[in-house]
CSV table of C-alpha atoms in Angstrom, one decimal:
chain,number,residue,atom,x,y,z
D,1,UNK,CA,-20.0,20.8,8.7
D,2,UNK,CA,-20.4,17.9,6.1
D,3,UNK,CA,-23.1,18.3,3.5
D,4,UNK,CA,-25.4,15.2,3.4
D,5,UNK,CA,-28.5,16.7,1.9
D,6,UNK,CA,-30.0,14.2,-0.5
D,7,UNK,CA,-28.3,11.3,1.3
D,8,UNK,CA,-30.4,8.5,2.9
D,9,UNK,CA,-29.2,6.9,6.2
D,10,UNK,CA,-30.6,4.2,8.4
D,11,UNK,CA,-29.5,4.1,12.1
D,12,UNK,CA,-30.5,1.0,14.1
D,13,UNK,CA,-31.1,1.2,17.9
D,14,UNK,CA,-31.6,4.9,17.7
D,15,UNK,CA,-34.2,5.4,20.5
D,16,UNK,CA,-31.4,6.5,22.8
D,17,UNK,CA,-27.7,6.3,23.5
D,18,UNK,CA,-25.1,6.3,20.8
D,19,UNK,CA,-27.7,5.4,18.1
D,20,UNK,CA,-29.7,8.5,18.9
D,21,UNK,CA,-26.5,10.6,18.8
D,22,UNK,CA,-25.5,9.2,15.4
D,23,UNK,CA,-29.0,9.9,14.0
D,24,UNK,CA,-28.7,13.5,15.3
D,25,UNK,CA,-25.2,14.0,13.9
D,26,UNK,CA,-26.4,12.9,10.5
D,27,UNK,CA,-29.5,15.1,10.7
D,28,UNK,CA,-27.3,18.0,11.6
D,29,UNK,CA,-25.5,17.4,8.3
D,30,UNK,CA,-28.9,17.4,6.4
D,31,UNK,CA,-29.4,13.7,5.8
D,32,UNK,CA,-32.8,11.9,5.7
D,33,UNK,CA,-32.5,9.4,8.5
D,34,UNK,CA,-34.6,6.4,9.1
D,35,UNK,CA,-34.6,6.0,12.9
D,36,UNK,CA,-35.3,2.5,14.1
D,37,UNK,CA,-35.7,0.9,17.5
D,38,UNK,CA,-38.1,-1.0,19.8
D,39,UNK,CA,-39.3,2.0,21.8
D,40,UNK,CA,-42.1,4.0,20.3
D,41,UNK,CA,-44.1,6.8,21.9
D,42,UNK,CA,-45.8,5.8,25.1
D,43,UNK,CA,-43.9,2.6,25.4
D,44,UNK,CA,-41.9,1.7,28.5
D,45,UNK,CA,-38.2,1.8,27.7
D,46,UNK,CA,-35.7,-0.8,29.0
D,47,UNK,CA,-35.0,0.0,32.6
D,48,UNK,CA,-37.0,3.1,32.4
D,49,UNK,CA,-34.4,5.0,30.4
D,50,UNK,CA,-35.7,8.0,28.5
D,51,UNK,CA,-36.0,8.3,24.7
D,52,UNK,CA,-38.0,6.8,21.8
D,53,UNK,CA,-37.8,6.7,18.1
D,54,UNK,CA,-40.3,9.6,17.6
D,55,UNK,CA,-38.2,11.9,19.8
D,56,UNK,CA,-35.0,11.0,18.0
D,57,UNK,CA,-36.7,11.6,14.6
D,58,UNK,CA,-38.0,15.0,15.8
D,59,UNK,CA,-34.5,15.9,16.9
D,60,UNK,CA,-33.1,14.9,13.5
D,61,UNK,CA,-35.6,17.2,11.8
D,62,UNK,CA,-35.0,20.0,14.2
D,63,UNK,CA,-31.3,19.9,13.5
D,64,UNK,CA,-31.8,20.3,9.7
D,65,UNK,CA,-32.3,16.8,8.4
D,66,UNK,CA,-35.5,14.7,8.0
D,67,UNK,CA,-36.1,12.1,10.6
D,68,UNK,CA,-38.4,9.1,9.8
D,69,UNK,CA,-39.2,6.9,12.8
D,70,UNK,CA,-39.8,3.2,12.1
D,71,UNK,CA,-40.5,0.8,14.9
D,72,UNK,CA,-38.4,-2.3,14.4
D,73,UNK,CA,-37.1,-5.1,16.5
D,74,UNK,CA,-33.8,-6.1,14.8
D,75,UNK,CA,-34.1,-9.6,16.2
D,76,UNK,CA,-37.2,-10.1,14.0
D,77,UNK,CA,-36.1,-11.0,10.5
D,78,UNK,CA,-39.5,-10.2,8.9
D,79,UNK,CA,-39.6,-6.7,10.5
D,80,UNK,CA,-36.0,-6.0,9.3
D,81,UNK,CA,-36.9,-7.1,5.7
D,82,UNK,CA,-40.0,-4.9,5.8
D,83,UNK,CA,-37.9,-2.0,7.0
D,84,UNK,CA,-35.5,-2.3,4.1
D,85,UNK,CA,-38.3,-2.8,1.6
D,86,UNK,CA,-39.9,0.4,2.9
D,87,UNK,CA,-36.6,2.4,2.5
D,88,UNK,CA,-36.2,1.0,-1.0
D,89,UNK,CA,-39.8,1.8,-2.0
D,90,UNK,CA,-39.7,5.3,-0.6
D,91,UNK,CA,-36.2,6.4,-1.5
D,92,UNK,CA,-34.8,4.1,-4.1
D,93,UNK,CA,-31.4,4.2,-2.4
D,94,UNK,CA,-29.5,3.8,0.8
D,95,UNK,CA,-26.2,5.6,1.3
D,96,UNK,CA,-25.4,5.0,5.0
D,97,UNK,CA,-26.2,2.2,7.4
D,98,UNK,CA,-25.1,2.5,11.1
D,99,UNK,CA,-25.5,-0.6,13.2
D,100,UNK,CA,-26.0,0.6,16.7
D,101,UNK,CA,-28.7,-1.8,18.0
D,102,UNK,CA,-27.5,-3.7,21.0
D,103,UNK,CA,-28.7,-6.0,23.8
D,104,UNK,CA,-27.4,-7.7,26.9
D,105,UNK,CA,-27.0,-4.6,29.1
D,106,UNK,CA,-30.4,-5.1,30.7
D,107,UNK,CA,-30.9,-6.2,34.3
D,108,UNK,CA,-27.3,-5.8,35.4
D,109,UNK,CA,-28.6,-6.2,38.9
D,110,UNK,CA,-30.3,-9.5,39.5
D,111,UNK,CA,-31.4,-11.0,42.9
D,112,UNK,CA,-29.7,-8.0,44.6
D,113,UNK,CA,-26.3,-8.6,42.9
D,114,UNK,CA,-24.4,-6.7,40.2
D,115,UNK,CA,-23.8,-9.4,37.6
D,116,UNK,CA,-22.0,-7.6,34.7
D,117,UNK,CA,-18.5,-8.1,36.1
D,118,UNK,CA,-18.9,-11.7,37.3
D,119,UNK,CA,-16.8,-14.4,35.7
D,120,UNK,CA,-18.3,-16.1,32.6
D,121,UNK,CA,-19.3,-19.2,34.6
D,122,UNK,CA,-21.5,-17.1,36.8
D,123,UNK,CA,-23.1,-15.0,34.0
D,124,UNK,CA,-26.7,-15.6,32.9
D,125,UNK,CA,-26.9,-17.1,29.5
D,126,UNK,CA,-29.5,-14.6,28.4
D,127,UNK,CA,-26.8,-11.9,28.4
D,128,UNK,CA,-24.7,-13.8,25.8
D,129,UNK,CA,-27.8,-14.4,23.7
D,130,UNK,CA,-28.8,-10.7,24.1
D,131,UNK,CA,-25.5,-9.4,22.8
D,132,UNK,CA,-25.2,-11.8,20.0
D,133,UNK,CA,-28.8,-11.6,18.8
D,134,UNK,CA,-29.6,-7.9,19.3
D,135,UNK,CA,-26.0,-6.8,18.6
D,136,UNK,CA,-23.9,-9.0,16.2
D,137,UNK,CA,-26.7,-10.9,14.4
D,138,UNK,CA,-28.7,-7.7,14.0
D,139,UNK,CA,-25.7,-6.0,12.4
D,140,UNK,CA,-25.2,-8.9,10.1
D,141,UNK,CA,-28.8,-9.1,9.1
D,142,UNK,CA,-29.1,-5.3,8.4
D,143,UNK,CA,-25.7,-5.2,6.6
D,144,UNK,CA,-26.6,-8.0,4.1
D,145,UNK,CA,-29.8,-6.1,3.1
D,146,UNK,CA,-28.1,-2.8,2.9
D,147,UNK,CA,-25.2,-4.2,0.9
D,148,UNK,CA,-27.6,-5.3,-1.9
D,149,UNK,CA,-28.9,-1.7,-2.3
D,150,UNK,CA,-25.4,-0.2,-2.1
D,151,UNK,CA,-23.9,-2.7,-4.6
D,152,UNK,CA,-26.7,-1.7,-7.1
D,153,UNK,CA,-25.8,1.9,-6.8
D,154,UNK,CA,-22.0,1.3,-6.6
D,155,UNK,CA,-21.7,3.4,-3.5
D,156,UNK,CA,-22.3,3.2,0.3
D,157,UNK,CA,-21.0,3.2,3.8
D,158,UNK,CA,-21.7,0.7,6.6
D,159,UNK,CA,-20.6,1.6,10.1
D,160,UNK,CA,-20.6,-1.0,12.9
D,161,UNK,CA,-20.5,0.6,16.4
D,162,UNK,CA,-17.9,-1.4,18.2
D,163,UNK,CA,-15.6,-0.9,21.3
D,164,UNK,CA,-12.2,-1.4,22.8
D,165,UNK,CA,-13.4,-4.6,24.5
D,166,UNK,CA,-12.5,-6.3,21.2
D,167,UNK,CA,-8.9,-5.6,22.0
D,168,UNK,CA,-8.7,-5.6,25.8
D,169,UNK,CA,-10.5,-7.5,28.5
D,170,UNK,CA,-13.2,-5.2,30.0
D,171,UNK,CA,-14.8,-7.1,32.9
D,172,UNK,CA,-17.1,-9.3,30.8
D,173,UNK,CA,-15.9,-12.2,28.6
D,174,UNK,CA,-19.0,-12.4,26.4
D,175,UNK,CA,-18.8,-8.6,25.7
D,176,UNK,CA,-15.2,-9.0,24.5
D,177,UNK,CA,-16.2,-12.0,22.3
D,178,UNK,CA,-19.0,-10.2,20.6
D,179,UNK,CA,-17.1,-7.0,20.0
D,180,UNK,CA,-14.2,-9.0,18.5
D,181,UNK,CA,-16.7,-10.7,16.2
D,182,UNK,CA,-18.1,-7.3,15.2
D,183,UNK,CA,-14.7,-6.2,14.1
D,184,UNK,CA,-14.1,-9.4,12.2
D,185,UNK,CA,-17.5,-8.9,10.5
D,186,UNK,CA,-16.3,-5.4,9.4
D,187,UNK,CA,-13.0,-6.7,8.0
D,188,UNK,CA,-14.5,-9.6,6.1
D,189,UNK,CA,-17.5,-7.8,4.8
D,190,UNK,CA,-15.2,-5.0,3.6
D,191,UNK,CA,-13.1,-7.5,1.6
D,192,UNK,CA,-16.2,-8.9,-0.1
D,193,UNK,CA,-17.6,-5.4,-0.9
D,194,UNK,CA,-14.3,-3.8,-2.0
D,195,UNK,CA,-14.9,-4.3,-5.7
D,196,UNK,CA,-18.4,-2.7,-5.4
D,197,UNK,CA,-17.1,0.6,-3.9
D,198,UNK,CA,-18.9,0.0,-0.6
D,199,UNK,CA,-17.0,0.8,2.6
D,200,UNK,CA,-17.4,-1.0,5.9
D,201,UNK,CA,-15.8,0.3,9.1
D,202,UNK,CA,-15.9,-0.3,12.9
D,203,UNK,CA,-16.2,2.8,14.9
D,204,UNK,CA,-15.0,3.0,18.5
D,205,UNK,CA,-16.5,5.7,20.7
D,206,UNK,CA,-14.8,6.8,24.0
D,207,UNK,CA,-16.7,7.3,27.2
D,208,UNK,CA,-20.1,8.6,25.8
D,209,UNK,CA,-22.5,10.5,28.0
D,210,UNK,CA,-25.5,8.3,27.2
D,211,UNK,CA,-28.6,8.1,29.3
D,212,UNK,CA,-27.3,5.0,31.0
D,213,UNK,CA,-23.9,6.4,31.8
D,214,UNK,CA,-25.4,9.6,33.2
D,215,UNK,CA,-27.7,7.6,35.4
D,216,UNK,CA,-24.8,5.6,36.7
D,217,UNK,CA,-22.9,8.9,37.5
D,218,UNK,CA,-26.0,10.2,39.3
D,219,UNK,CA,-26.0,7.1,41.5
D,220,UNK,CA,-22.3,7.5,42.3
D,221,UNK,CA,-20.4,5.5,39.7
D,222,UNK,CA,-16.8,6.6,39.7
D,223,UNK,CA,-16.7,7.7,36.1
D,224,UNK,CA,-14.4,10.6,35.0
D,225,UNK,CA,-16.3,12.6,32.4
D,226,UNK,CA,-13.4,15.0,31.8
D,227,UNK,CA,-12.6,13.4,28.4
D,228,UNK,CA,-16.1,12.1,27.6
D,229,UNK,CA,-18.0,12.5,24.4
D,230,UNK,CA,-21.6,13.5,23.6
D,231,UNK,CA,-23.6,10.9,21.6
D,232,UNK,CA,-23.9,13.4,18.8
D,233,UNK,CA,-20.1,13.6,18.6
D,234,UNK,CA,-20.2,10.0,17.3
D,235,UNK,CA,-22.7,11.1,14.7
D,236,UNK,CA,-20.4,13.9,13.5
D,237,UNK,CA,-17.7,11.2,13.0
D,238,UNK,CA,-20.0,9.2,10.8
D,239,UNK,CA,-21.0,12.3,8.8
D,240,UNK,CA,-17.4,13.1,8.2
D,241,UNK,CA,-16.7,9.6,7.0
D,242,UNK,CA,-19.7,9.7,4.7
D,243,UNK,CA,-18.2,12.6,2.7
D,244,UNK,CA,-14.6,11.5,2.6
D,245,UNK,CA,-13.7,10.9,-1.0
D,246,UNK,CA,-11.1,8.4,0.0
D,247,UNK,CA,-13.3,6.4,2.4
D,248,UNK,CA,-12.4,3.2,0.6
D,249,UNK,CA,-8.9,3.6,2.0
D,250,UNK,CA,-10.4,3.2,5.5
D,251,UNK,CA,-12.7,0.2,4.6
D,252,UNK,CA,-12.2,-2.8,6.8
D,253,UNK,CA,-10.4,-0.8,9.5
D,254,UNK,CA,-11.2,0.0,13.2
D,255,UNK,CA,-11.5,3.8,13.6
D,256,UNK,CA,-11.6,5.8,16.8
D,257,UNK,CA,-14.2,8.7,16.8
D,258,UNK,CA,-11.9,11.1,18.7
D,259,UNK,CA,-9.0,10.4,16.2
D,260,UNK,CA,-11.4,11.2,13.3
D,261,UNK,CA,-12.2,14.5,14.9
D,262,UNK,CA,-8.5,15.4,14.8
D,263,UNK,CA,-8.2,14.2,11.2
D,264,UNK,CA,-11.3,15.8,9.8
D,265,UNK,CA,-11.4,18.9,12.1
D,266,UNK,CA,-14.7,18.6,13.8
D,267,UNK,CA,-15.4,19.1,17.5
D,268,UNK,CA,-18.0,18.1,20.1
D,269,UNK,CA,-21.1,20.1,21.0
D,270,UNK,CA,-19.1,22.1,23.6
D,271,UNK,CA,-16.4,22.9,21.1
D,272,UNK,CA,-13.9,20.5,22.6
D,273,UNK,CA,-12.0,17.8,20.8
D,274,UNK,CA,-11.9,14.8,23.2
D,275,UNK,CA,-8.5,13.1,23.4
D,276,UNK,CA,-8.2,9.9,21.4
D,277,UNK,CA,-7.5,7.0,23.7
D,278,UNK,CA,-4.8,4.4,23.1
D,279,UNK,CA,-5.2,0.8,24.1
D,280,UNK,CA,-3.1,1.0,27.2
D,281,UNK,CA,-5.3,4.0,28.4
D,282,UNK,CA,-8.6,2.1,28.1
């Protein structure tokens, strides 16, 4: 297990899903993790999905780290700036930023119809805006503030959660565009940060057993979970990257969580190592 005691991390969009799993994986390694999201205790989650920032922070602490919940809408620039100012004031440093906040998945069924897989000319415009604002722009805004702290300390890791849709059509044109842009943000930001010893990577999960995926399975979605990953598995991948002394060799690259498990020798919660997918298998 990587040793991250004394390290400070910030994970966006960590109320549930991959973000929550990343926060848990970093907590398991002993990090102090600022857990951000829009869902606080007692607030209704999007589409009624379970999870909030308090629950995630408690899980981080239970696993051995220290979870700090901070309510933050990453589409609100003032709220984001206040978040980073708080981290700077309380910790004086930031070692790891994971951009997992996302939007555009909401209301996949509208007027009785499943809209996600419709062609782009039949897609609601709010979905494009949701993915670009809560996903790509949020990652850009958080990264620019994190970079300033990391440049000053001459060390840091920024992880952008991306996906195979950047390389292969996956039933939604806007989704492919925003994930491609995320990977380009990774590559270009890495170039600009290279001389400052700050690494930036895109991380591809496989099929992750998030709350949304498990609900879909419950309602009969034909998803094969045989090679799936727990959300915390993605966190273990980030923790392994954070202690890699040669992390700068990976900066600017797209990395696959399951392939990192093979490289670094970690497993999922059930002891399995999910099989890394190749592009033709996605």
